[in-house]
Amino acid sequence: MKTGIDQISFYTSQYFLDLKTLAEARGVETGKFYVGIGQEKMGIPPPDEDIVTMAASAAFRLKEQGALDGVEALLFATESGVDQSKAAGMFVHGLLSLPQRCRVVELKQACYSATAALRMAMGLVAMKPKSKVLVIASDVARYELGSPGESTQGCGAVAFTVSADPRLLAIDPEAGFYAEDVMDFWRPNYLSEALVDGKYSTLVYIKALKAAWEQYAEESGRFLGDFARFCYHIPFTRMAEKAHQKLAKGISDDELCQKIGESLIYSRIAGNCYSASLYVGLCSLLDHAAEELSGRRIGFYSYGSGCVGEFFSGVVQTDYRMALFTQAHQNLLAGRTELTFQQYEDIYHCGIPTDGGTYIFPQYRTGPFRFAGMQRHKRIYGRR
Ligand code: CAA
């Protein structure tokens, strides 16, 4: 039985900061960000948008098509959790009126957790082939102002359904994985910004990639030439390019662009979406590849700091183009509002009130849902 991703939908904030604006403000050459890091714009969530509203907005497109009818589990991957106890997926379950016969849980291991969710979803579907699981990954990448990580911020969510006989991608059983207890990137509970040992994190990313690929290659007997395309975890697009150059030694610039270029288009203008980022790459690839990909194998590298890496693969299914949300993704990205540097810093400093009072947040542009305010330490969500 084939199991995998039936449909996938991507959402990001309606606001962005151009990295040339950041470069001017920080006295850095724009080339460092546009070329050296490979990022052009970063998505910035306004005060009434968070991981829950982005997640619900991504999944809403699936809901509108009836794809969430009868869904039996919602696995929510994030490293920007909004509550230490209640899973962010519970709010989404309410906003989307999902069935009450549904398991809901939140998963965490930095940017890797959506891949763990995908594997768990496949296990659930294998046990009950007629069932369907909704996986959501949603994150806000946030670093200290003026720090080296600042230019690699971003935000976004992906929502995908996992089922038998998927229309988009059948996931192969083979996988290679690697874990090592390291401190390359972390966020203590009392901080709202991530801490990172930047250069070290890029080295561990590559180390885990090599180990995961080695196991995958041993198990599957496949070679790099067996893949039509590759999707990487994308903290910034140059990282994915460097990773592929490490794996495919001596690859030409043209071939590098052919193998991973389409997967980087959305991330270059949305920024790091942490747990969602690999799957934003998949959306970008399927939305942009002019070449017919049905029947072709895609390689995936998922990385979560701390660290876990996994290399796995999937085969694109016939008629996959019928199951995409290409136009909706492109309209969203084209319709975003650009922030000035001052607006960016003002939004950055808007914290969540912690005194238990009643707060109604100003209305910004969001998707179908918004984080309307706080009352007695409860988050209030609603329709826009
Ligand atoms: N024109 C073109 N290129 C330029 C340039 C210019 N004017 N000025 C500098 N550059 C190049 C540099 O030569 C360098 O290129 P190489 O990497 O090829 O040497 C590149 O721009 C970056 O410059 P620096 O190395 O000086 O940048 P930095 O030290 O200020 O910051 C970073 C880089 C450490 C990655 C930082 O962005 C960071 O800490 N990011 C957050 C951590 C991160 O994303 N890590 C990735 C792995 S961990 C992970 O994947 C999990 C996750 O999601 C966070």
GROMACS .gro file of C-alpha atoms and ligand atoms in nm:
model
  438
    1MET     CA    1   0.000   0.000   0.000
    2LYS     CA    2   0.130   0.346  -0.090
    3THR     CA    3   0.115   0.602   0.193
    4GLY     CA    4   0.214   0.966   0.184
    5ILE     CA    5   0.113   1.327   0.130
    6ASP     CA    6  -0.223   1.371  -0.039
    7GLN     CA    7  -0.236   1.754  -0.046
    8ILE     CA    8  -0.021   2.033   0.097
    9SER     CA    9  -0.098   2.397   0.164
   10PHE     CA   10   0.137   2.681   0.268
   11TYR     CA   11   0.060   3.006   0.449
   12THR     CA   12   0.284   3.291   0.565
   13SER     CA   13   0.225   3.635   0.715
   14GLN     CA   14   0.084   3.917   0.501
   15TYR     CA   15   0.384   4.137   0.596
   16PHE     CA   16   0.751   4.123   0.507
   17LEU     CA   17   1.072   4.316   0.554
   18ASP     CA   18   1.302   4.343   0.253
   19LEU     CA   19   1.654   4.246   0.357
   20LYS     CA   20   1.796   4.546   0.171
   21THR     CA   21   1.606   4.761   0.426
   22LEU     CA   22   1.762   4.557   0.708
   23ALA     CA   23   2.106   4.582   0.544
   24GLU     CA   24   2.082   4.964   0.524
   25ALA     CA   25   1.969   4.990   0.887
   26ARG     CA   26   2.245   4.760   1.013
   27GLY     CA   27   2.520   4.909   0.795
   28VAL     CA   28   2.578   4.584   0.606
   29GLU     CA   29   2.610   4.536   0.228
   30THR     CA   30   2.285   4.405   0.077
   31GLY     CA   31   2.496   4.142  -0.104
   32LYS     CA   32   2.568   3.970   0.226
   33PHE     CA   33   2.200   3.889   0.267
   34TYR     CA   34   2.086   3.858  -0.096
   35VAL     CA   35   2.391   3.653  -0.207
   36GLY     CA   36   2.591   3.537   0.097
   37ILE     CA   37   2.286   3.417   0.294
   38GLY     CA   38   2.062   3.382  -0.012
   39GLN     CA   39   1.761   3.556   0.141
   40GLU     CA   40   1.567   3.852  -0.004
   41LYS     CA   41   1.267   3.905   0.223
   42MET     CA   42   1.151   3.778   0.559
   43GLY     CA   43   0.793   3.721   0.668
   44ILE     CA   44   0.702   3.911   0.985
   45PRO     CA   45   0.387   3.819   1.178
   46PRO     CA   46   0.185   4.118   1.307
   47PRO     CA   47   0.065   4.110   1.672
   48ASP     CA   48  -0.262   3.939   1.576
   49GLU     CA   49  -0.096   3.654   1.382
   50ASP     CA   50   0.082   3.360   1.549
   51ILE     CA   51   0.157   2.992   1.491
   52VAL     CA   52  -0.209   2.903   1.553
   53THR     CA   53  -0.359   3.151   1.306
   54MET     CA   54  -0.098   3.065   1.042
   55ALA     CA   55  -0.162   2.694   1.094
   56ALA     CA   56  -0.540   2.735   1.071
   57SER     CA   57  -0.504   2.952   0.760
   58ALA     CA   58  -0.283   2.691   0.590
   59ALA     CA   59  -0.527   2.411   0.678
   60PHE     CA   60  -0.834   2.615   0.585
   61ARG     CA   61  -0.775   2.554   0.213
   62LEU     CA   62  -0.789   2.179   0.280
   63LYS     CA   63  -1.103   2.227   0.488
   64GLU     CA   64  -1.273   2.422   0.207
   65GLN     CA   65  -1.219   2.125  -0.025
   66GLY     CA   66  -1.366   1.879   0.226
   67ALA     CA   67  -1.023   1.718   0.269
   68LEU     CA   68  -1.046   1.733   0.650
   69ASP     CA   69  -1.381   1.553   0.677
   70GLY     CA   70  -1.329   1.250   0.899
   71VAL     CA   71  -0.967   1.334   0.984
   72GLU     CA   72  -0.869   1.116   1.283
   73ALA     CA   73  -0.555   1.289   1.408
   74LEU     CA   74  -0.401   1.636   1.404
   75LEU     CA   75  -0.026   1.630   1.465
   76PHE     CA   76   0.107   1.982   1.522
   77ALA     CA   77   0.482   2.037   1.484
   78THR     CA   78   0.633   2.356   1.623
   79GLU     CA   79   0.922   2.501   1.818
   80SER     CA   80   0.738   2.828   1.891
   81GLY     CA   81   0.473   2.679   2.119
   82VAL     CA   82   0.219   2.920   2.271
   83ASP     CA   83   0.139   2.715   2.583
   84GLN     CA   84   0.339   2.476   2.799
   85SER     CA   85   0.041   2.244   2.840
   86LYS     CA   86  -0.227   2.282   2.576
   87ALA     CA   87  -0.129   2.175   2.225
   88ALA     CA   88  -0.152   2.458   1.970
   89GLY     CA   89  -0.342   2.208   1.756
   90MET     CA   90  -0.635   2.224   1.999
   91PHE     CA   91  -0.700   2.587   1.902
   92VAL     CA   92  -0.682   2.486   1.535
   93HIS     CA   93  -0.917   2.196   1.602
   94GLY     CA   94  -1.169   2.449   1.736
   95LEU     CA   95  -1.118   2.711   1.465
   96LEU     CA   96  -1.166   2.454   1.189
   97SER     CA   97  -1.446   2.262   1.368
   98LEU     CA   98  -1.261   1.933   1.320
   99PRO     CA   99  -1.431   1.607   1.421
  100GLN     CA  100  -1.438   1.525   1.792
  101ARG     CA  101  -1.323   1.171   1.710
  102CYS     CA  102  -0.975   1.309   1.657
  103ARG     CA  103  -0.639   1.273   1.835
  104VAL     CA  104  -0.457   1.607   1.877
  105VAL     CA  105  -0.099   1.642   1.994
  106GLU     CA  106   0.199   1.879   1.964
  107LEU     CA  107   0.546   1.754   1.869
  108LYS     CA  108   0.881   1.921   1.929
  109GLN     CA  109   1.240   1.864   1.819
  110ALA     CA  110   1.337   2.198   1.669
  111CYS     CA  111   1.288   2.206   1.291
  112TYR     CA  112   1.273   1.825   1.264
  113SER     CA  113   0.936   1.762   1.430
  114ALA     CA  114   0.718   1.781   1.116
  115THR     CA  115   0.913   1.486   0.976
  116ALA     CA  116   0.852   1.291   1.297
  117ALA     CA  117   0.483   1.383   1.255
  118LEU     CA  118   0.485   1.259   0.896
  119ARG     CA  119   0.631   0.923   1.007
  120MET     CA  120   0.376   0.891   1.291
  121ALA     CA  121   0.095   0.979   1.054
  122MET     CA  122   0.210   0.709   0.813
  123GLY     CA  123   0.208   0.459   1.101
  124LEU     CA  124  -0.150   0.553   1.192
  125VAL     CA  125  -0.262   0.522   0.831
  126ALA     CA  126  -0.083   0.186   0.797
  127MET     CA  127  -0.288   0.056   1.093
  128LYS     CA  128  -0.613   0.189   0.948
  129PRO     CA  129  -0.576   0.241   0.573
  130LYS     CA  130  -0.904   0.427   0.526
  131SER     CA  131  -0.809   0.691   0.784
  132LYS     CA  132  -0.656   1.032   0.723
  133VAL     CA  133  -0.419   1.239   0.938
  134LEU     CA  134  -0.366   1.616   0.927
  135VAL     CA  135  -0.007   1.726   0.989
  136ILE     CA  136   0.061   2.094   1.051
  137ALA     CA  137   0.398   2.260   1.099
  138SER     CA  138   0.395   2.625   1.201
  139ASP     CA  139   0.670   2.849   1.334
  140VAL     CA  140   0.798   3.201   1.381
  141ALA     CA  141   1.178   3.228   1.348
  142ARG     CA  142   1.292   3.504   1.578
  143TYR     CA  143   1.643   3.610   1.684
  144GLU     CA  144   1.778   3.904   1.882
  145LEU     CA  145   1.778   4.236   1.695
  146GLY     CA  146   2.118   4.311   1.545
  147SER     CA  147   2.243   3.952   1.595
  148PRO     CA  148   2.390   3.745   1.306
  149GLY     CA  149   2.070   3.539   1.301
  150GLU     CA  150   1.843   3.842   1.246
  151SER     CA  151   1.855   3.822   0.866
  152THR     CA  152   1.742   3.457   0.881
  153GLN     CA  153   1.410   3.525   1.054
  154GLY     CA  154   1.078   3.443   0.888
  155CYS     CA  155   0.749   3.272   0.955
  156GLY     CA  156   0.505   3.032   0.797
  157ALA     CA  157   0.297   2.718   0.822
  158VAL     CA  158   0.226   2.415   0.608
  159ALA     CA  159  -0.070   2.181   0.646
  160PHE     CA  160  -0.077   1.845   0.474
  161THR     CA  161  -0.296   1.539   0.481
  162VAL     CA  162  -0.142   1.192   0.503
  163SER     CA  163  -0.340   0.904   0.357
  164ALA     CA  164  -0.323   0.580   0.163
  165ASP     CA  165  -0.299   0.620  -0.216
  166PRO     CA  166  -0.188   0.983  -0.188
  167ARG     CA  167  -0.230   1.215  -0.484
  168LEU     CA  168   0.098   1.406  -0.437
  169LEU     CA  169   0.380   1.201  -0.294
  170ALA     CA  170   0.418   0.835  -0.189
  171ILE     CA  171   0.681   0.818   0.085
  172ASP     CA  172   0.942   0.539   0.053
  173PRO     CA  173   0.994   0.311   0.355
  174GLU     CA  174   1.372   0.364   0.368
  175ALA     CA  175   1.520   0.640   0.579
  176GLY     CA  176   1.854   0.736   0.732
  177PHE     CA  177   1.863   0.923   1.062
  178TYR     CA  178   2.112   1.069   1.305
  179ALA     CA  179   2.089   1.214   1.655
  180GLU     CA  180   2.350   1.387   1.870
  181ASP     CA  181   2.306   1.592   2.187
  182VAL     CA  182   2.455   1.931   2.086
  183MET     CA  183   2.389   2.299   2.166
  184ASP     CA  184   2.390   2.458   1.822
  185PHE     CA  185   2.053   2.635   1.852
  186TRP     CA  186   1.804   2.643   2.141
  187ARG     CA  187   1.542   2.861   2.311
  188PRO     CA  188   1.506   2.845   2.691
  189ASN     CA  189   1.145   2.867   2.813
  190TYR     CA  190   1.202   3.220   2.947
  191LEU     CA  191   1.317   3.369   2.614
  192SER     CA  192   1.110   3.464   2.311
  193GLU     CA  193   1.418   3.470   2.083
  194ALA     CA  194   1.625   3.169   1.985
  195LEU     CA  195   1.991   3.150   2.082
  196VAL     CA  196   2.230   3.009   1.830
  197ASP     CA  197   2.594   2.922   1.780
  198GLY     CA  198   2.560   3.014   1.413
  199LYS     CA  199   2.873   2.878   1.246
  200TYR     CA  200   2.868   2.564   1.459
  201SER     CA  201   2.501   2.504   1.366
  202THR     CA  202   2.590   2.501   0.997
  203LEU     CA  203   2.862   2.241   1.063
  204VAL     CA  204   2.631   2.013   1.263
  205TYR     CA  205   2.364   2.045   0.991
  206ILE     CA  206   2.617   1.906   0.739
  207LYS     CA  207   2.752   1.639   0.975
  208ALA     CA  208   2.401   1.504   1.037
  209LEU     CA  209   2.326   1.517   0.663
  210LYS     CA  210   2.629   1.304   0.577
  211ALA     CA  211   2.543   1.044   0.844
  212ALA     CA  212   2.174   1.031   0.750
  213TRP     CA  213   2.250   1.000   0.377
  214GLU     CA  214   2.501   0.721   0.444
  215GLN     CA  215   2.238   0.510   0.624
  216TYR     CA  216   1.970   0.590   0.366
  217ALA     CA  217   2.204   0.491   0.080
  218GLU     CA  218   2.297   0.164   0.255
  219GLU     CA  219   1.933   0.073   0.319
  220SER     CA  220   1.790   0.173  -0.017
  221GLY     CA  221   2.082   0.095  -0.248
  222ARG     CA  222   2.007   0.423  -0.427
  223PHE     CA  223   2.258   0.677  -0.555
  224LEU     CA  224   2.232   1.056  -0.587
  225GLY     CA  225   2.164   1.009  -0.958
  226ASP     CA  226   1.836   0.831  -0.875
  227PHE     CA  227   1.673   1.158  -0.763
  228ALA     CA  228   1.504   1.408  -0.992
  229ARG     CA  229   1.515   1.679  -0.723
  230PHE     CA  230   1.613   1.734  -0.360
  231CYS     CA  231   1.442   1.934  -0.086
  232TYR     CA  232   1.643   2.044   0.218
  233HIS     CA  233   1.560   2.204   0.546
  234ILE     CA  234   1.607   2.573   0.457
  235PRO     CA  235   1.721   2.799   0.744
  236PHE     CA  236   1.844   3.024   0.460
  237THR     CA  237   1.874   2.922   0.098
  238ARG     CA  238   2.257   2.926   0.082
  239MET     CA  239   2.258   2.661   0.355
  240ALA     CA  240   2.058   2.423   0.135
  241GLU     CA  241   2.287   2.495  -0.160
  242LYS     CA  242   2.598   2.432   0.048
  243ALA     CA  243   2.449   2.111   0.185
  244HIS     CA  244   2.379   1.977  -0.161
  245GLN     CA  245   2.728   2.076  -0.277
  246LYS     CA  246   2.869   1.868   0.012
  247LEU     CA  247   2.662   1.565  -0.087
  248ALA     CA  248   2.707   1.596  -0.464
  249LYS     CA  249   3.074   1.691  -0.470
  250GLY     CA  250   3.190   1.881  -0.781
  251ILE     CA  251   2.835   1.958  -0.899
  252SER     CA  252   2.818   2.252  -1.144
  253ASP     CA  253   2.618   2.567  -1.061
  254ASP     CA  254   2.369   2.483  -1.338
  255GLU     CA  255   2.311   2.133  -1.207
  256LEU     CA  256   2.278   2.262  -0.849
  257CYS     CA  257   2.011   2.504  -0.966
  258GLN     CA  258   1.833   2.229  -1.160
  259LYS     CA  259   1.831   1.991  -0.861
  260ILE     CA  260   1.724   2.230  -0.585
  261GLY     CA  261   1.655   2.577  -0.734
  262GLU     CA  262   1.275   2.547  -0.757
  263SER     CA  263   1.252   2.431  -0.395
  264LEU     CA  264   1.417   2.751  -0.269
  265ILE     CA  265   1.190   3.011  -0.432
  266TYR     CA  266   0.934   3.049  -0.151
  267SER     CA  267   1.187   3.034   0.134
  268ARG     CA  268   1.398   3.308  -0.023
  269ILE     CA  269   1.105   3.550   0.023
  270ALA     CA  270   0.932   3.404   0.333
  271GLY     CA  271   1.240   3.334   0.545
  272ASN     CA  272   1.301   3.049   0.785
  273CYS     CA  273   0.980   2.871   0.886
  274TYR     CA  274   1.168   2.626   1.112
  275SER     CA  275   0.962   2.302   1.131
  276ALA     CA  276   0.763   2.398   0.819
  277SER     CA  277   1.064   2.495   0.615
  278LEU     CA  278   1.142   2.160   0.445
  279TYR     CA  279   0.778   2.128   0.342
  280VAL     CA  280   0.764   2.490   0.220
  281GLY     CA  281   1.047   2.370  -0.005
  282LEU     CA  282   0.828   2.085  -0.130
  283CYS     CA  283   0.541   2.329  -0.207
  284SER     CA  284   0.785   2.557  -0.387
  285LEU     CA  285   0.924   2.269  -0.593
  286LEU     CA  286   0.586   2.131  -0.698
  287ASP     CA  287   0.446   2.479  -0.771
  288HIS     CA  288   0.743   2.581  -0.987
  289ALA     CA  289   0.882   2.275  -1.163
  290ALA     CA  290   0.809   2.313  -1.533
  291GLU     CA  291   0.934   1.958  -1.595
  292GLU     CA  292   0.682   1.679  -1.544
  293LEU     CA  293   0.773   1.512  -1.214
  294SER     CA  294   0.520   1.231  -1.192
  295GLY     CA  295   0.688   0.898  -1.124
  296ARG     CA  296   1.010   1.077  -1.028
  297ARG     CA  297   1.184   1.037  -0.694
  298ILE     CA  298   1.256   1.335  -0.462
  299GLY     CA  299   1.517   1.324  -0.183
  300PHE     CA  300   1.444   1.506   0.144
  301TYR     CA  301   1.673   1.617   0.424
  302SER     CA  302   1.507   1.722   0.748
  303TYR     CA  303   1.722   1.883   1.018
  304GLY     CA  304   1.634   1.999   1.368
  305SER     CA  305   1.902   2.157   1.584
  306GLY     CA  306   1.996   1.993   1.904
  307CYS     CA  307   2.009   1.772   1.685
  308VAL     CA  308   1.823   1.518   1.469
  309GLY     CA  309   1.870   1.478   1.094
  310GLU     CA  310   1.678   1.247   0.861
  311PHE     CA  311   1.718   1.168   0.492
  312PHE     CA  312   1.415   1.011   0.325
  313SER     CA  313   1.249   1.006  -0.014
  314GLY     CA  314   0.921   0.994  -0.198
  315VAL     CA  315   0.784   0.941  -0.546
  316VAL     CA  316   0.567   1.209  -0.709
  317GLN     CA  317   0.232   1.067  -0.814
  318THR     CA  318   0.047   1.085  -1.146
  319ASP     CA  319  -0.183   1.389  -1.177
  320TYR     CA  320  -0.014   1.557  -0.879
  321ARG     CA  321  -0.071   1.895  -1.042
  322MET     CA  322  -0.447   1.856  -0.984
  323ALA     CA  323  -0.391   1.849  -0.607
  324LEU     CA  324  -0.178   2.167  -0.573
  325PHE     CA  325  -0.264   2.515  -0.438
  326THR     CA  326  -0.016   2.696  -0.663
  327GLN     CA  327  -0.234   2.997  -0.744
  328ALA     CA  328  -0.334   3.056  -0.380
  329HIS     CA  329   0.032   3.040  -0.272
  330GLN     CA  330   0.143   3.282  -0.539
  331ASN     CA  331  -0.142   3.527  -0.474
  332LEU     CA  332  -0.059   3.528  -0.103
  333LEU     CA  333   0.310   3.600  -0.161
  334ALA     CA  334   0.244   3.863  -0.427
  335GLY     CA  335  -0.016   4.045  -0.213
  336ARG     CA  336   0.196   4.098   0.098
  337THR     CA  337   0.260   4.442   0.249
  338GLU     CA  338   0.618   4.565   0.284
  339LEU     CA  339   0.717   4.700   0.625
  340THR     CA  340   0.944   4.996   0.691
  341PHE     CA  341   1.233   4.934   0.927
  342GLN     CA  342   1.054   5.131   1.201
  343GLN     CA  343   0.734   4.922   1.158
  344TYR     CA  344   0.944   4.603   1.175
  345GLU     CA  345   1.108   4.708   1.502
  346ASP     CA  346   0.776   4.823   1.650
  347ILE     CA  347   0.614   4.486   1.570
  348TYR     CA  348   0.920   4.304   1.705
  349HIS     CA  349   0.880   4.480   2.040
  350CYS     CA  350   0.504   4.399   2.071
  351GLY     CA  351   0.513   4.132   2.339
  352ILE     CA  352   0.225   3.922   2.468
  353PRO     CA  353   0.068   4.077   2.783
  354THR     CA  354   0.138   3.859   3.087
  355ASP     CA  355  -0.066   4.027   3.365
  356GLY     CA  356  -0.395   3.843   3.306
  357GLY     CA  357  -0.578   4.161   3.200
  358THR     CA  358  -0.813   4.200   2.905
  359TYR     CA  359  -0.647   4.307   2.581
  360ILE     CA  360  -0.792   4.350   2.234
  361PHE     CA  361  -0.519   4.355   1.971
  362PRO     CA  362  -0.528   4.603   1.680
  363GLN     CA  363  -0.643   4.447   1.356
  364TYR     CA  364  -0.372   4.394   1.096
  365ARG     CA  365  -0.397   4.200   0.770
  366THR     CA  366  -0.417   3.826   0.838
  367GLY     CA  367  -0.559   3.516   0.674
  368PRO     CA  368  -0.908   3.389   0.763
  369PHE     CA  369  -0.819   3.376   1.137
  370ARG     CA  370  -0.671   3.616   1.388
  371PHE     CA  371  -0.531   3.620   1.738
  372ALA     CA  372  -0.777   3.877   1.871
  373GLY     CA  373  -0.647   3.933   2.224
  374MET     CA  374  -0.597   3.796   2.575
  375GLN     CA  375  -0.828   3.764   2.870
  376ARG     CA  376  -0.747   3.607   3.208
  377HIS     CA  377  -0.433   3.452   3.056
  378LYS     CA  378  -0.640   3.288   2.780
  379ARG     CA  379  -0.563   3.345   2.415
  380ILE     CA  380  -0.866   3.455   2.215
  381TYR     CA  381  -0.885   3.349   1.853
  382GLY     CA  382  -1.151   3.425   1.597
  383ARG     CA  383  -1.242   3.473   1.235
  384ARG     CA  384  -1.103   3.785   1.071
  385CAA     N1  385   2.831   3.996  -0.095
  385CAA     C1  386   2.819   3.861  -0.107
  385CAA     N2  387   2.845   3.774  -0.005
  385CAA     C2  388   2.883   3.825   0.114
  385CAA     C3  389   2.898   3.965   0.132
  385CAA     C4  390   2.871   4.052   0.022
  385CAA     N3  391   2.882   4.184   0.032
  385CAA     N4  392   2.937   3.985   0.259
  385CAA     C5  393   2.947   3.863   0.318
  385CAA     N5  394   2.913   3.768   0.229
  385CAA     C6  395   2.907   3.621   0.250
  385CAA     C7  396   3.019   3.567   0.338
  385CAA     O1  397   3.138   3.548   0.265
  385CAA     C8  398   2.956   3.437   0.385
  385CAA     O2  399   2.965   3.342   0.282
  385CAA     P1  400   3.018   3.192   0.315
  385CAA     O3  401   2.919   3.137   0.417
  385CAA     O4  402   3.008   3.122   0.183
  385CAA     O5  403   3.153   3.204   0.371
  385CAA     C9  404   2.806   3.472   0.396
  385CAA     O6  405   2.789   3.595   0.326
  385CAA    C10  406   2.761   3.494   0.539
  385CAA     O7  407   2.849   3.583   0.600
  385CAA     P2  408   2.901   3.554   0.747
  385CAA     O8  409   2.950   3.413   0.757
  385CAA     O9  410   2.995   3.661   0.787
  385CAA    O10  411   2.762   3.570   0.826
  385CAA     P3  412   2.734   3.575   0.979
  385CAA    O11  413   2.840   3.506   1.056
  385CAA    O12  414   2.705   3.715   1.016
  385CAA    O13  415   2.599   3.492   0.987
  385CAA    C11  416   2.502   3.275   1.016
  385CAA    C12  417   2.577   3.367   0.921
  385CAA    C13  418   2.599   3.231   1.126
  385CAA    C14  419   2.453   3.154   0.940
  385CAA    C15  420   2.383   3.351   1.078
  385CAA    O14  421   2.294   3.395   0.979
  385CAA    C16  422   2.306   3.273   1.181
  385CAA    O15  423   2.347   3.256   1.296
  385CAA     N6  424   2.184   3.219   1.140
  385CAA    C17  425   2.098   3.144   1.230
  385CAA    C18  426   2.144   3.001   1.246
  385CAA    C19  427   2.115   2.915   1.126
  385CAA    O16  428   2.031   2.945   1.045
  385CAA     N7  429   2.188   2.803   1.117
  385CAA    C20  430   2.168   2.709   1.010
  385CAA    C21  431   2.193   2.566   1.054
  385CAA     S1  432   2.091   2.527   1.197
  385CAA    C22  433   1.939   2.495   1.129
  385CAA    O17  434   1.925   2.473   1.012
  385CAA    C23  435   1.819   2.498   1.220
  385CAA    C24  436   1.747   2.626   1.199
  385CAA    O18  437   1.654   2.634   1.122
  385CAA    C25  438   1.793   2.744   1.274
   0.00000   0.00000   0.00000
